[in-house]
CSV table of C-alpha atoms and ligand atoms in Angstrom, one decimal:
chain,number,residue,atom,x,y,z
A,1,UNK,CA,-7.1,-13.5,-7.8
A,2,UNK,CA,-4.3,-11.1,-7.9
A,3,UNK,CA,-4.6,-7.3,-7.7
A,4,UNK,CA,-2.3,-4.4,-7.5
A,5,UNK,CA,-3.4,-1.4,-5.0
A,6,UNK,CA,-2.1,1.8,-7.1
A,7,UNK,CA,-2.0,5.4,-5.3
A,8,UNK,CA,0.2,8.4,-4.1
A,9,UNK,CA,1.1,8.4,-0.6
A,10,UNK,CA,-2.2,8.3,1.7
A,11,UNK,CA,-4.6,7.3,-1.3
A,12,UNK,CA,-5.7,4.4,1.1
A,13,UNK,CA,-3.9,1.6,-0.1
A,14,UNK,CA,-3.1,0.4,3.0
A,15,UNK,CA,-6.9,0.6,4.6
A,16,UNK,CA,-8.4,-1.2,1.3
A,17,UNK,CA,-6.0,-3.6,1.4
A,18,UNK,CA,-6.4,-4.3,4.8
A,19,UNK,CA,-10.4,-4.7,4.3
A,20,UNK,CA,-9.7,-7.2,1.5
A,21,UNK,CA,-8.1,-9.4,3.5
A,22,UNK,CA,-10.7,-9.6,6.3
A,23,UNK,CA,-13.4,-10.0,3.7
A,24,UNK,CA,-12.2,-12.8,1.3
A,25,UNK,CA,-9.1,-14.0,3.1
A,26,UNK,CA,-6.7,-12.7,0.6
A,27,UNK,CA,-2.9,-11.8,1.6
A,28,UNK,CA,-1.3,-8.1,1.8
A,29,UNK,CA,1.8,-7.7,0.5
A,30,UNK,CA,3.0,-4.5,0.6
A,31,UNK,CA,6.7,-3.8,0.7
A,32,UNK,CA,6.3,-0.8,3.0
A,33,UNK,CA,5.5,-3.0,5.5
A,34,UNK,CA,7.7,-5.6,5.0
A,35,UNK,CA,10.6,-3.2,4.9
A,36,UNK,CA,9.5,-1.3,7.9
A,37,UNK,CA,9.8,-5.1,9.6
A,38,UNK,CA,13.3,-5.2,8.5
A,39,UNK,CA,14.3,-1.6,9.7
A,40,UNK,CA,12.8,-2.8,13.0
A,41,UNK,CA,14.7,-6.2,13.3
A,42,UNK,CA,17.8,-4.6,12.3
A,43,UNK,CA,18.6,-6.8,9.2
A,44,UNK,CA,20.8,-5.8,6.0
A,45,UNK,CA,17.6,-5.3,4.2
A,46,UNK,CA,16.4,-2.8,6.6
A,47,UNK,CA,19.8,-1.3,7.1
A,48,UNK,CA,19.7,-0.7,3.5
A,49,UNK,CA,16.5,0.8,3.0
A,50,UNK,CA,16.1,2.8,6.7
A,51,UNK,CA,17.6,6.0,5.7
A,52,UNK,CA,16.4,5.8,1.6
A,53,UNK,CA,12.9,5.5,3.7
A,54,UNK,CA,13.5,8.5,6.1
A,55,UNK,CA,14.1,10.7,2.9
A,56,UNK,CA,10.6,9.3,1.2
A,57,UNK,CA,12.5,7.9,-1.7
A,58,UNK,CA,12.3,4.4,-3.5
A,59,UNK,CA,14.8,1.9,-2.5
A,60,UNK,CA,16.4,-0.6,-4.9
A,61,UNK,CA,14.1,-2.5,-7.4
A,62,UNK,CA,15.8,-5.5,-7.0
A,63,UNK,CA,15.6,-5.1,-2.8
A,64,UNK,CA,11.9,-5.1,-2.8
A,65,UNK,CA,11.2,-7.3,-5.6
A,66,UNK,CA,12.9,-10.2,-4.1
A,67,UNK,CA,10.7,-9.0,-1.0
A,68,UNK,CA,7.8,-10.2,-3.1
A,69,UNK,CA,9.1,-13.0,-4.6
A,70,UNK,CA,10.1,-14.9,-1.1
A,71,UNK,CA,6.1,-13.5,0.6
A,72,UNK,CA,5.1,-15.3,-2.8
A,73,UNK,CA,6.6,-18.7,-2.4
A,74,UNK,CA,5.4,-18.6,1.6
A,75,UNK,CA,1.7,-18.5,0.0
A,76,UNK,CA,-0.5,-21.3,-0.9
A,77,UNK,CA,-0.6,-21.5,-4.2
A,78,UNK,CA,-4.5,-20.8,-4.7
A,79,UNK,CA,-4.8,-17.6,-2.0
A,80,UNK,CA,-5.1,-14.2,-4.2
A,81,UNK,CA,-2.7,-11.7,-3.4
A,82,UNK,CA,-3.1,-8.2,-2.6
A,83,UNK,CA,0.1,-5.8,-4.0
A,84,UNK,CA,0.2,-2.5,-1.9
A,85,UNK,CA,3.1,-0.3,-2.7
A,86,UNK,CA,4.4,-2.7,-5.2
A,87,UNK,CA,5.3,-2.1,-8.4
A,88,UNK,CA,6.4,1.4,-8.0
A,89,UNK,CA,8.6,1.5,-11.2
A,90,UNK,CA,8.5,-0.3,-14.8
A,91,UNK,CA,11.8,-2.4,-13.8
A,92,UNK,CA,9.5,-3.5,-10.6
A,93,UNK,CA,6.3,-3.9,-13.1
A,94,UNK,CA,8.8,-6.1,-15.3
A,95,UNK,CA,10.3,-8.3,-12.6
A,96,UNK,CA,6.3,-8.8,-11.4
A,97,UNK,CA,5.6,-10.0,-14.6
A,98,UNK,CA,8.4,-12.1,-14.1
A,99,UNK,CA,7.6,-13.3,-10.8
A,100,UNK,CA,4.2,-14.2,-11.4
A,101,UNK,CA,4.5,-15.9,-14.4
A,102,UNK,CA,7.1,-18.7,-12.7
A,103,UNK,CA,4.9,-19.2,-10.4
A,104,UNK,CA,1.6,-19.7,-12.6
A,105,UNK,CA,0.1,-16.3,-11.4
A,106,UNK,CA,-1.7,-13.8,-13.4
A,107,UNK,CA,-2.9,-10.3,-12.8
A,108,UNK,CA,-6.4,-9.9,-12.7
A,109,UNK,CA,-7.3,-5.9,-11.9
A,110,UNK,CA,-4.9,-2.9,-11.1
A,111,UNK,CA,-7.1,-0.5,-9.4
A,112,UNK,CA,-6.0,3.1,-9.3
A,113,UNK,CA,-7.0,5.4,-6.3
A,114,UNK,CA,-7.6,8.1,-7.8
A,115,UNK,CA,-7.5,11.3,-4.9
A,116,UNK,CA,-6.5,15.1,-4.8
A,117,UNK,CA,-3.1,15.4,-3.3
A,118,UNK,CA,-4.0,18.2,-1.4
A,119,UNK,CA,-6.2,16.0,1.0
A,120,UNK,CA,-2.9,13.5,1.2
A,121,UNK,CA,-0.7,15.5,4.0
A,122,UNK,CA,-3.5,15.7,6.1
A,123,UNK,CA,-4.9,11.9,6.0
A,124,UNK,CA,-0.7,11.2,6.3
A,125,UNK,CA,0.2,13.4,9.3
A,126,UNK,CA,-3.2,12.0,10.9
A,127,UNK,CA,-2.4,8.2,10.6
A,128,UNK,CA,-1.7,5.9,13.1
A,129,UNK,CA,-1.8,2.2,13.8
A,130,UNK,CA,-2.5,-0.2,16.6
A,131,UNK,CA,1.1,-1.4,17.6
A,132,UNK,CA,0.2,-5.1,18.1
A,133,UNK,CA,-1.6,-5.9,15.1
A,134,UNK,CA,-1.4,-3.1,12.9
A,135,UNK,CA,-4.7,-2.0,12.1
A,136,UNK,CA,-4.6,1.5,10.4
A,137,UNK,CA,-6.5,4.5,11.8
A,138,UNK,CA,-6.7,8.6,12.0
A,139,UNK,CA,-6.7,11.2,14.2
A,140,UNK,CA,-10.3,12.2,12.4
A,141,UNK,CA,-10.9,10.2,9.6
A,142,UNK,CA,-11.4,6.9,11.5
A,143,UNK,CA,-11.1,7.0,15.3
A,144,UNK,CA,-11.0,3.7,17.6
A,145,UNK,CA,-14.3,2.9,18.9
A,146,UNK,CA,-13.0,3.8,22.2
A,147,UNK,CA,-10.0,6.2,22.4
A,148,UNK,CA,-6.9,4.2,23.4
A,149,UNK,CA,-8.2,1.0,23.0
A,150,UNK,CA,-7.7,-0.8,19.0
A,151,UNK,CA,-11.2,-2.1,18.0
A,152,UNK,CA,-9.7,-5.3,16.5
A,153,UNK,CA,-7.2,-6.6,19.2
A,154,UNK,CA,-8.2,-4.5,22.4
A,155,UNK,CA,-4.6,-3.1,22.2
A,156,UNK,CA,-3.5,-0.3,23.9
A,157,UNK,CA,0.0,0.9,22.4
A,158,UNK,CA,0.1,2.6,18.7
A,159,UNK,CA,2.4,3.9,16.6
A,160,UNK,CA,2.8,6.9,13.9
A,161,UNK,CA,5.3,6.5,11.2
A,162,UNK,CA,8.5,8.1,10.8
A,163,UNK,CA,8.4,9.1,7.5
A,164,UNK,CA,4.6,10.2,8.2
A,165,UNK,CA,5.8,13.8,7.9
A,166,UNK,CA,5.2,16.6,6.0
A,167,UNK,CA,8.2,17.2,4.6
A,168,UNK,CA,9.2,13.6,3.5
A,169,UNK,CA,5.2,13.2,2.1
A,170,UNK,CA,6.1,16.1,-0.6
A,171,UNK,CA,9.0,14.1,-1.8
A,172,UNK,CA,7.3,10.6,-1.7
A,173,UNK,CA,4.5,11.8,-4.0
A,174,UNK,CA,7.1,14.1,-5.8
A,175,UNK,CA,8.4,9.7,-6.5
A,176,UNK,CA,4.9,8.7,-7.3
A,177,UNK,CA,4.6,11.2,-9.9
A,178,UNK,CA,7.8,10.6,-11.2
A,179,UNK,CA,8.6,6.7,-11.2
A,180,UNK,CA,5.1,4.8,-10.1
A,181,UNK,CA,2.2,6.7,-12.0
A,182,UNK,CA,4.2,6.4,-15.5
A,183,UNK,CA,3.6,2.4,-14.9
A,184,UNK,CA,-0.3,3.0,-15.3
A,185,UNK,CA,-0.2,2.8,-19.3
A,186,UNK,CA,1.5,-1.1,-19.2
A,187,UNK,CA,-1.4,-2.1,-17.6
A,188,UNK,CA,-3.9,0.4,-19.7
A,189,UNK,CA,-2.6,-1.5,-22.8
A,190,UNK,CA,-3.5,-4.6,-20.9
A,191,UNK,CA,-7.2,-3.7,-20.5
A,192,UNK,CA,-7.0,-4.5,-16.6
A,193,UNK,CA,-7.3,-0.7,-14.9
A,194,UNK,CA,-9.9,0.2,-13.2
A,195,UNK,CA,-10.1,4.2,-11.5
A,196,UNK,CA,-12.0,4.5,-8.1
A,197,UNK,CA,-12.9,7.2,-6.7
A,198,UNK,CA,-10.7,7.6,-3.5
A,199,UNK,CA,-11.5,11.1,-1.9
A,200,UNK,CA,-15.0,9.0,-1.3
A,201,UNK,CA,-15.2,8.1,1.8
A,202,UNK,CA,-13.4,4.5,3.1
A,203,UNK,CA,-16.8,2.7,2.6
A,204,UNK,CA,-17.8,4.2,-0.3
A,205,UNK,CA,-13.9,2.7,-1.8
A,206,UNK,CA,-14.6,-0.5,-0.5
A,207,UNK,CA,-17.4,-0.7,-2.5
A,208,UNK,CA,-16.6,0.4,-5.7
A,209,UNK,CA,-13.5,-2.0,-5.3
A,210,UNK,CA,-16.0,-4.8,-4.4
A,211,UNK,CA,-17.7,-3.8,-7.3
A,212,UNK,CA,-15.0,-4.4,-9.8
A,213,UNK,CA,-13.7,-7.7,-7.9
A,214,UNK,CA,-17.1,-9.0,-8.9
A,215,UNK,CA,-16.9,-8.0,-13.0
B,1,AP5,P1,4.6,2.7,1.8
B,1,AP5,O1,4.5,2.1,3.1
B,1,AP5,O2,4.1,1.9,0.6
B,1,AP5,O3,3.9,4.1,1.8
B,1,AP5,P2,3.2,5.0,0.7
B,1,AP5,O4,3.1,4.5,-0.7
B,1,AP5,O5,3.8,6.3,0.8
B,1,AP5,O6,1.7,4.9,1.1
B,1,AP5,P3,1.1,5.0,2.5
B,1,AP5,O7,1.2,3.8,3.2
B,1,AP5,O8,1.6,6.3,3.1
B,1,AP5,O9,-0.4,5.3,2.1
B,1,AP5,P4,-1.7,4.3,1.9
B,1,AP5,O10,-2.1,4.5,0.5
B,1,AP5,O11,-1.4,2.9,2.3
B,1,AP5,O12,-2.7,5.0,2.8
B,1,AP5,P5,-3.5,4.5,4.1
B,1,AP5,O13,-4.5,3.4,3.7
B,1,AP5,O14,-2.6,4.2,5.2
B,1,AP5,O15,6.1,3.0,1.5
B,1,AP5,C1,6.9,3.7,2.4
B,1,AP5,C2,8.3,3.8,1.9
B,1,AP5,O16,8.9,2.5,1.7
B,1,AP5,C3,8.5,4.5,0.5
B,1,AP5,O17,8.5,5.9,0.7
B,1,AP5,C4,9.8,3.9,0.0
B,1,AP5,O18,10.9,4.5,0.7
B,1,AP5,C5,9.7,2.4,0.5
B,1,AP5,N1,9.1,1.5,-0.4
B,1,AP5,C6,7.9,0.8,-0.2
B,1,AP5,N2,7.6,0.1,-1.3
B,1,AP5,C7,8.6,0.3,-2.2
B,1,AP5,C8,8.8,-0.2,-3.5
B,1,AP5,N3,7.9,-1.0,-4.1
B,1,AP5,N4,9.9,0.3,-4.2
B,1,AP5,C9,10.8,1.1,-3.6
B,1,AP5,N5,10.6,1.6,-2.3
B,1,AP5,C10,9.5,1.2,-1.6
B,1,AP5,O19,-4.3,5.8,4.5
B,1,AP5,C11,-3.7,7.0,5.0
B,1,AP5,C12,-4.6,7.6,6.1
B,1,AP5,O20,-5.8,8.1,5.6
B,1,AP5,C13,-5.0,6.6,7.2
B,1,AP5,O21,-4.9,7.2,8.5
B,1,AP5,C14,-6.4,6.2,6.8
B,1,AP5,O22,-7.2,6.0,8.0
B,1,AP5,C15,-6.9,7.5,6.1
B,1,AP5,N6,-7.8,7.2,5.0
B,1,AP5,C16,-7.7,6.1,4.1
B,1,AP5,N7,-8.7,6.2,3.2
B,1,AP5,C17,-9.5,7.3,3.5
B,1,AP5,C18,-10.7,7.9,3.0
B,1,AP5,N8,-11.3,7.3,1.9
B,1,AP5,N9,-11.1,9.0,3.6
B,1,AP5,C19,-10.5,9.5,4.7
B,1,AP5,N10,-9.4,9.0,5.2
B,1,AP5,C20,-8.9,7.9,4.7
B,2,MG,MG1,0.3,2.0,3.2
């Protein structure tokens, strides 16, 4: 099965995603991720996109989906895939189209987050993640178990995000509302949308998304 993740900034891509995986083994791609890898390994991808990324704009479509195409061709051909972040614009819906039709992929579901912006800047200025393994968290919304200490790896280090601010969030969704929610209709047309409910709360998601995996 493959799936697009569709939100603003904060809608909870990341922690659904991240849920999905643990339950039926699929893979996360999201290009946020993998471009925040490249900003901290210092290659031209992330030299490219470090300061388009400070700003909380969208960096080249062709950048990011060549991002996807390579994480694609590392998969086994049979494990579902899990787009977070990706496509953001209808040249990056295009080249997905593209992508996964060379490699004998179709798109099963595009769920849509659907959340009130004005909760966003707080779950974003909130966020934080366990430096070793990456498992997302917030200063109220979802604490570790044990303060310090990351429920999944026993880490001790995390990080916040530099673009987690709240100036660069009011020009990231100012982008979403721009560029990525205008690609909704392709997939309306499509029949393949499904709208959750994401100002529930994280469970509550999980389950409705559960609930359409299983249509
Ligand atoms: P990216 O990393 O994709 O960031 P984003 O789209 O702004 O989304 P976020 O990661 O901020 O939000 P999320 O929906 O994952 O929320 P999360 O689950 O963490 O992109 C970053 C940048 O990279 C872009 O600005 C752009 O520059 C570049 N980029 C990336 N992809 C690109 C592309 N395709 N094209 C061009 N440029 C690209 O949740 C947020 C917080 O809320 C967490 O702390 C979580 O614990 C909490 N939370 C989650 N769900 C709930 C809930 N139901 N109730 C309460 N709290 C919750
Ligand atoms: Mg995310």
């Amino acid at each position: 099965m493959n799936i697009i993740l569709l939100g603003p900034p904060g809608a909870g891509k990341g922690t659904q995603a991240q849920r999905l995986v643990e339950k039926h083994g699929m893979r996360q791609l999201s290009t946020g991720d993998m471009l925040r890898a490249a900003v901290s390994a210092g290659t031209p991808t992330g030299l490219e996109a470090k300061s388009v990324m400070a700003r909380g704009e969208l960096v080249s479509d062709d950048l990011v989906s060549a991002l996807i195409g390579d994480e694609l061709d590392a998969m086994a051909p049979g494990s579902g895939a899990i787009f977070d972040g990706y496509p953001r614009t209808a040249s990056q819906a295009h080249s997905l189209d593209v992508i996964l039709e060379a490699r004998g992929r179709t798109l099963d579901h595009v769920i849509e987050l659907d959340v009130n912006e004005d909760a966003l800047v707080e779950r974003i200025t909130g966020r934080f993640t366990c430096a070793a393994c990456g498992k997302g968290y917030h200063d109220v919304f979802e604490r570790p178990r044990v303060d310090g200490t990351c429920d999944k790896c026993g880490g001790h280090e995390f990080k916040r995000r530099p673009d987690d601010n709240a100036n660069t969030v009011r020009t990231r969704m100012a982008e979403y509302r721009a560029k990525t929610a205008p690609i909704l209709p392709i997939y309306e047309a499509r029949g393949i949308v499904a709208r959750v409910d994401g100002m529930a709360d994280m469970d509550a998601v999980t389950a409705a998304i559960e609930a359409v995996l299983a249509r």
